[in-house]
Amino acid sequence: MFSPNSLQPRMMLVNRFSCTLKNQSVKIGHCSKVPRNVNMEKLQHGYLFPEIERHELIHIKKYPNANVIDLGIGDTTKPLPTIVTSSMVDFVRGLSTAEGYKGYGPEQGEKALRKAIAHKIYKNLDIKPSEVFVSDGAQCDISRLQLLMGPNLKIAVQDPSFPAYIDSSVIIGHAGKFVDRIGKYENIEYMTCGPQTDFFPDLHTISRPQLIFFCSPNNPTGHAATRKQLQQLVDFAKVNGSIIIYDSAYSAYITDNSPKSIFEIPGAREVAIEVSSFSKFAGFTGVRLGWTVVPEELLYSNGFPVLHDFNRIVCTCFNGASSISQAGGLACLSPEGLNAVQSLVDYYMENARILVNALTSLGLTVYGGKNAPYVWVRFPGSKSWDVFAGILENAHIITIPGSGFGPGGEGYIRISAFGQRDSIIEASERLKYLLYQEGL
Ligand code: MLT
């Protein structure tokens, strides 16, 4: 039988030597014989949001009495509506009873919730409950979709975009090495989406990607793609045989008539998968619940349905979302629940309006905040990280440097509108003071 004590002393000595890692020497621990995943080695830095948190902690240590306002990560702050929490409480109480106890549920999600998502979120779009896979969040599904598709595909992403698309593409093995000079990974197509092209890529310049990650309303710019833009995207995917992975996590924030789902676009069922979430729509960032829609018509090049393989991935790699979260999700989609979560969305959008007004009153160029709870502010000629550091140092406000979302975000910062109202008003005043009185 294996026992650690049976290891030969000489072998232990060899393995306890420090391992040399590029320029770093790891002083403690035991070097296994397992090589590091080469794709992990390619990653350039830690994931964006924990990196920002690290800066926040350093700042708090430096200024322990400062009232730091966190408008960095898009984390919801308003309490959940009672209709949602009471349905979770009832469900939890039931778990202590013989009749209400439930163990494993279906990996794809509870039937009632799949049906509610198909019929309420995708009203009139003919999404079948069997095409809806309930999950623990859109970000987790992005990684499961990478696993589904496998490595070495040609990827295209909006630039700037939510960093999980690129980082998960590097981890699964789509990317080549990172090119410092341009701040991009090889083999990933960065589709520039800035104000000069109405935040939509110039598709004529994009070379035939196999997978296209597309987020609308876009995180971080807040731009919601128009119907015409999305039709162009779907047509482009069809001509090139690409699959679009469409992230609609912020669709509840759309206030104009931009599509809330890619499936509003004719032809999308043949080329797109949609991931979405209860996080921003219903304040479930901590509760964890999301979903992915894989239409039956979406096929691989050999004619095999993508839906069947995604089902296989979900059954193998996921045991289903928490039944408690699903009870809450179902309550969100009741008529009363939908009204209640809409009032959360309205609250955050009013915050966005306050921030946009404050910043535009300073003569800054501000995007977003109309169809998304993110405000995207331009600081021409400045480096995003310098602006981030200046605002943190002088106003004690956490934002996100735009370049954290890709090279196309350089010269911008993103401000989240997910704060409490008094923090948003206080932050607006501090920003006005800092940027007007002192400049940056
Ligand atoms: C963001 O701040 O961009 C997102 O909320 C983070 C996330 O969803 O993981």
PDB file of N, CA, C and O in Angstrom, residues 271-305:
ATOM      1  N   VAL A 271     -26.496  29.619 -36.616  1.00  0.00           N
ATOM      2  CA  VAL A 271     -25.087  30.012 -36.428  1.00  0.00           C
ATOM      3  C   VAL A 271     -24.730  30.430 -35.001  1.00  0.00           C
ATOM      4  O   VAL A 271     -23.558  30.733 -34.742  1.00  0.00           O
ATOM      5  N   ALA A 272     -25.692  30.462 -34.088  1.00  0.00           N
ATOM      6  CA  ALA A 272     -25.357  31.072 -32.785  1.00  0.00           C
ATOM      7  C   ALA A 272     -25.770  30.232 -31.585  1.00  0.00           C
ATOM      8  O   ALA A 272     -26.749  29.478 -31.611  1.00  0.00           O
ATOM      9  N   ILE A 273     -24.971  30.401 -30.537  1.00  0.00           N
ATOM     10  CA  ILE A 273     -25.271  29.895 -29.194  1.00  0.00           C
ATOM     11  C   ILE A 273     -25.397  31.156 -28.338  1.00  0.00           C
ATOM     12  O   ILE A 273     -24.636  32.104 -28.543  1.00  0.00           O
ATOM     13  N   GLU A 274     -26.352  31.187 -27.399  1.00  0.00           N
ATOM     14  CA  GLU A 274     -26.449  32.382 -26.545  1.00  0.00           C
ATOM     15  C   GLU A 274     -26.207  31.994 -25.090  1.00  0.00           C
ATOM     16  O   GLU A 274     -26.811  31.050 -24.589  1.00  0.00           O
ATOM     17  N   VAL A 275     -25.302  32.723 -24.420  1.00  0.00           N
ATOM     18  CA  VAL A 275     -25.122  32.532 -22.973  1.00  0.00           C
ATOM     19  C   VAL A 275     -25.691  33.754 -22.265  1.00  0.00           C
ATOM     20  O   VAL A 275     -25.613  34.864 -22.779  1.00  0.00           O
ATOM     21  N   SER A 276     -26.283  33.510 -21.104  1.00  0.00           N
ATOM     22  CA  SER A 276     -26.843  34.634 -20.379  1.00  0.00           C
ATOM     23  C   SER A 276     -26.885  34.324 -18.884  1.00  0.00           C
ATOM     24  O   SER A 276     -26.445  33.249 -18.462  1.00  0.00           O
ATOM     25  N   SER A 277     -27.430  35.243 -18.117  1.00  0.00           N
ATOM     26  CA  SER A 277     -27.226  35.148 -16.678  1.00  0.00           C
ATOM     27  C   SER A 277     -28.314  35.859 -15.881  1.00  0.00           C
ATOM     28  O   SER A 277     -28.878  36.858 -16.343  1.00  0.00           O
ATOM     29  N   PHE A 278     -28.561  35.360 -14.682  1.00  0.00           N
ATOM     30  CA  PHE A 278     -29.426  36.067 -13.736  1.00  0.00           C
ATOM     31  C   PHE A 278     -28.616  37.077 -12.909  1.00  0.00           C
ATOM     32  O   PHE A 278     -29.194  37.818 -12.115  1.00  0.00           O
ATOM     33  N   SER A 279     -27.285  37.090 -13.064  1.00  0.00           N
ATOM     34  CA  SER A 279     -26.439  37.911 -12.183  1.00  0.00           C
ATOM     35  C   SER A 279     -26.816  39.382 -12.237  1.00  0.00           C
ATOM     36  O   SER A 279     -27.095  40.003 -11.216  1.00  0.00           O
ATOM     37  N   LYS A 280     -26.798  39.937 -13.429  1.00  0.00           N
ATOM     38  CA  LYS A 280     -27.009  41.373 -13.553  1.00  0.00           C
ATOM     39  C   LYS A 280     -28.488  41.686 -13.711  1.00  0.00           C
ATOM     40  O   LYS A 280     -28.968  42.732 -13.315  1.00  0.00           O
ATOM     41  N   PHE A 281     -29.221  40.741 -14.276  1.00  0.00           N
ATOM     42  CA  PHE A 281     -30.652  40.901 -14.511  1.00  0.00           C
ATOM     43  C   PHE A 281     -31.425  40.859 -13.185  1.00  0.00           C
ATOM     44  O   PHE A 281     -32.389  41.601 -12.991  1.00  0.00           O
ATOM     45  N   ALA A 282     -30.961  40.038 -12.234  1.00  0.00           N
ATOM     46  CA  ALA A 282     -31.754  39.869 -11.009  1.00  0.00           C
ATOM     47  C   ALA A 282     -30.922  39.977  -9.725  1.00  0.00           C
ATOM     48  O   ALA A 282     -31.411  39.640  -8.659  1.00  0.00           O
ATOM     49  N   GLY A 283     -29.681  40.433  -9.842  1.00  0.00           N
ATOM     50  CA  GLY A 283     -28.843  40.567  -8.630  1.00  0.00           C
ATOM     51  C   GLY A 283     -28.350  39.230  -8.095  1.00  0.00           C
ATOM     52  O   GLY A 283     -28.116  39.076  -6.894  1.00  0.00           O
ATOM     53  N   PHE A 284     -28.139  38.256  -8.976  1.00  0.00           N
ATOM     54  CA  PHE A 284     -27.725  36.910  -8.564  1.00  0.00           C
ATOM     55  C   PHE A 284     -26.204  36.704  -8.645  1.00  0.00           C
ATOM     56  O   PHE A 284     -25.750  35.582  -8.818  1.00  0.00           O
ATOM     57  N   THR A 285     -25.412  37.788  -8.516  1.00  0.00           N
ATOM     58  CA  THR A 285     -23.954  37.599  -8.647  1.00  0.00           C
ATOM     59  C   THR A 285     -23.431  36.620  -7.594  1.00  0.00           C
ATOM     60  O   THR A 285     -22.516  35.850  -7.857  1.00  0.00           O
ATOM     61  N   GLY A 286     -24.055  36.644  -6.417  1.00  0.00           N
ATOM     62  CA  GLY A 286     -23.654  35.697  -5.367  1.00  0.00           C
ATOM     63  C   GLY A 286     -24.475  34.415  -5.384  1.00  0.00           C
ATOM     64  O   GLY A 286     -23.958  33.343  -5.068  1.00  0.00           O
ATOM     65  N   VAL A 287     -25.725  34.506  -5.778  1.00  0.00           N
ATOM     66  CA  VAL A 287     -26.604  33.312  -5.763  1.00  0.00           C
ATOM     67  C   VAL A 287     -26.162  32.320  -6.837  1.00  0.00           C
ATOM     68  O   VAL A 287     -26.171  31.115  -6.625  1.00  0.00           O
ATOM     69  N   ARG A 288     -25.724  32.816  -7.974  1.00  0.00           N
ATOM     70  CA  ARG A 288     -25.203  32.052  -9.128  1.00  0.00           C
ATOM     71  C   ARG A 288     -26.295  31.331  -9.916  1.00  0.00           C
ATOM     72  O   ARG A 288     -26.835  30.314  -9.468  1.00  0.00           O
ATOM     73  N   LEU A 289     -26.610  31.852 -11.073  1.00  0.00           N
ATOM     74  CA  LEU A 289     -27.543  31.173 -11.981  1.00  0.00           C
ATOM     75  C   LEU A 289     -27.417  31.798 -13.368  1.00  0.00           C
ATOM     76  O   LEU A 289     -27.317  33.022 -13.495  1.00  0.00           O
ATOM     77  N   GLY A 290     -27.403  30.968 -14.372  1.00  0.00           N
ATOM     78  CA  GLY A 290     -27.338  31.464 -15.746  1.00  0.00           C
ATOM     79  C   GLY A 290     -27.941  30.431 -16.669  1.00  0.00           C
ATOM     80  O   GLY A 290     -28.554  29.454 -16.207  1.00  0.00           O
ATOM     81  N   TRP A 291     -27.770  30.630 -17.950  1.00  0.00           N
ATOM     82  CA  TRP A 291     -28.251  29.628 -18.897  1.00  0.00           C
ATOM     83  C   TRP A 291     -27.556  29.794 -20.237  1.00  0.00           C
ATOM     84  O   TRP A 291     -26.979  30.843 -20.532  1.00  0.00           O
ATOM     85  N   THR A 292     -27.643  28.743 -21.030  1.00  0.00           N
ATOM     86  CA  THR A 292     -27.127  28.768 -22.401  1.00  0.00           C
ATOM     87  C   THR A 292     -28.184  28.165 -23.305  1.00  0.00           C
ATOM     88  O   THR A 292     -28.806  27.159 -22.943  1.00  0.00           O
ATOM     89  N   VAL A 293     -28.388  28.785 -24.453  1.00  0.00           N
ATOM     90  CA  VAL A 293     -29.332  28.250 -25.441  1.00  0.00           C
ATOM     91  C   VAL A 293     -28.536  27.728 -26.631  1.00  0.00           C
ATOM     92  O   VAL A 293     -27.743  28.461 -27.223  1.00  0.00           O
ATOM     93  N   VAL A 294     -28.742  26.457 -26.942  1.00  0.00           N
ATOM     94  CA  VAL A 294     -28.104  25.861 -28.123  1.00  0.00           C
ATOM     95  C   VAL A 294     -29.225  25.390 -29.050  1.00  0.00           C
ATOM     96  O   VAL A 294     -29.926  24.418 -28.748  1.00  0.00           O
ATOM     97  N   PRO A 295     -29.419  26.067 -30.171  1.00  0.00           N
ATOM     98  CA  PRO A 295     -30.531  25.702 -31.055  1.00  0.00           C
ATOM     99  C   PRO A 295     -30.301  24.367 -31.773  1.00  0.00           C
ATOM    100  O   PRO A 295     -29.152  24.019 -32.075  1.00  0.00           O
ATOM    101  N   GLU A 296     -31.385  23.683 -32.041  1.00  0.00           N
ATOM    102  CA  GLU A 296     -31.288  22.368 -32.712  1.00  0.00           C
ATOM    103  C   GLU A 296     -30.636  22.464 -34.093  1.00  0.00           C
ATOM    104  O   GLU A 296     -29.978  21.551 -34.547  1.00  0.00           O
ATOM    105  N   GLU A 297     -30.845  23.594 -34.760  1.00  0.00           N
ATOM    106  CA  GLU A 297     -30.359  23.725 -36.146  1.00  0.00           C
ATOM    107  C   GLU A 297     -28.847  23.919 -36.239  1.00  0.00           C
ATOM    108  O   GLU A 297     -28.282  23.866 -37.333  1.00  0.00           O
ATOM    109  N   LEU A 298     -28.182  24.168 -35.127  1.00  0.00           N
ATOM    110  CA  LEU A 298     -26.741  24.450 -35.174  1.00  0.00           C
ATOM    111  C   LEU A 298     -25.970  23.128 -35.272  1.00  0.00           C
ATOM    112  O   LEU A 298     -26.053  22.282 -34.374  1.00  0.00           O
ATOM    113  N   LEU A 299     -25.222  22.972 -36.361  1.00  0.00           N
ATOM    114  CA  LEU A 299     -24.543  21.699 -36.630  1.00  0.00           C
ATOM    115  C   LEU A 299     -23.040  21.909 -36.811  1.00  0.00           C
ATOM    116  O   LEU A 299     -22.606  22.972 -37.261  1.00  0.00           O
ATOM    117  N   TYR A 300     -22.279  20.873 -36.504  1.00  0.00           N
ATOM    118  CA  TYR A 300     -20.848  20.893 -36.829  1.00  0.00           C
ATOM    119  C   TYR A 300     -20.666  20.669 -38.331  1.00  0.00           C
ATOM    120  O   TYR A 300     -21.615  20.284 -39.023  1.00  0.00           O
ATOM    121  N   SER A 301     -19.421  20.790 -38.776  1.00  0.00           N
ATOM    122  CA  SER A 301     -19.160  20.636 -40.223  1.00  0.00           C
ATOM    123  C   SER A 301     -19.558  19.246 -40.723  1.00  0.00           C
ATOM    124  O   SER A 301     -19.859  19.070 -41.896  1.00  0.00           O
ATOM    125  N   ASN A 302     -19.596  18.250 -39.817  1.00  0.00           N
ATOM    126  CA  ASN A 302     -19.988  16.899 -40.265  1.00  0.00           C
ATOM    127  C   ASN A 302     -21.488  16.646 -40.118  1.00  0.00           C
ATOM    128  O   ASN A 302     -21.949  15.517 -40.269  1.00  0.00           O
ATOM    129  N   GLY A 303     -22.223  17.689 -39.767  1.00  0.00           N
ATOM    130  CA  GLY A 303     -23.678  17.563 -39.682  1.00  0.00           C
ATOM    131  C   GLY A 303     -24.191  17.134 -38.314  1.00  0.00           C
ATOM    132  O   GLY A 303     -25.398  17.022 -38.092  1.00  0.00           O
ATOM    133  N   PHE A 304     -23.285  16.920 -37.358  1.00  0.00           N
ATOM    134  CA  PHE A 304     -23.709  16.473 -36.026  1.00  0.00           C
ATOM    135  C   PHE A 304     -24.215  17.675 -35.224  1.00  0.00           C
ATOM    136  O   PHE A 304     -23.607  18.746 -35.240  1.00  0.00           O
ATOM    137  N   PRO A 305     -25.358  17.502 -34.485  1.00  0.00           N
ATOM    138  CA  PRO A 305     -25.895  18.652 -33.746  1.00  0.00           C
ATOM    139  C   PRO A 305     -25.017  19.047 -32.552  1.00  0.00           C
ATOM    140  O   PRO A 305     -24.656  18.212 -31.728  1.00  0.00           O
TER     141      PRO A 305
END
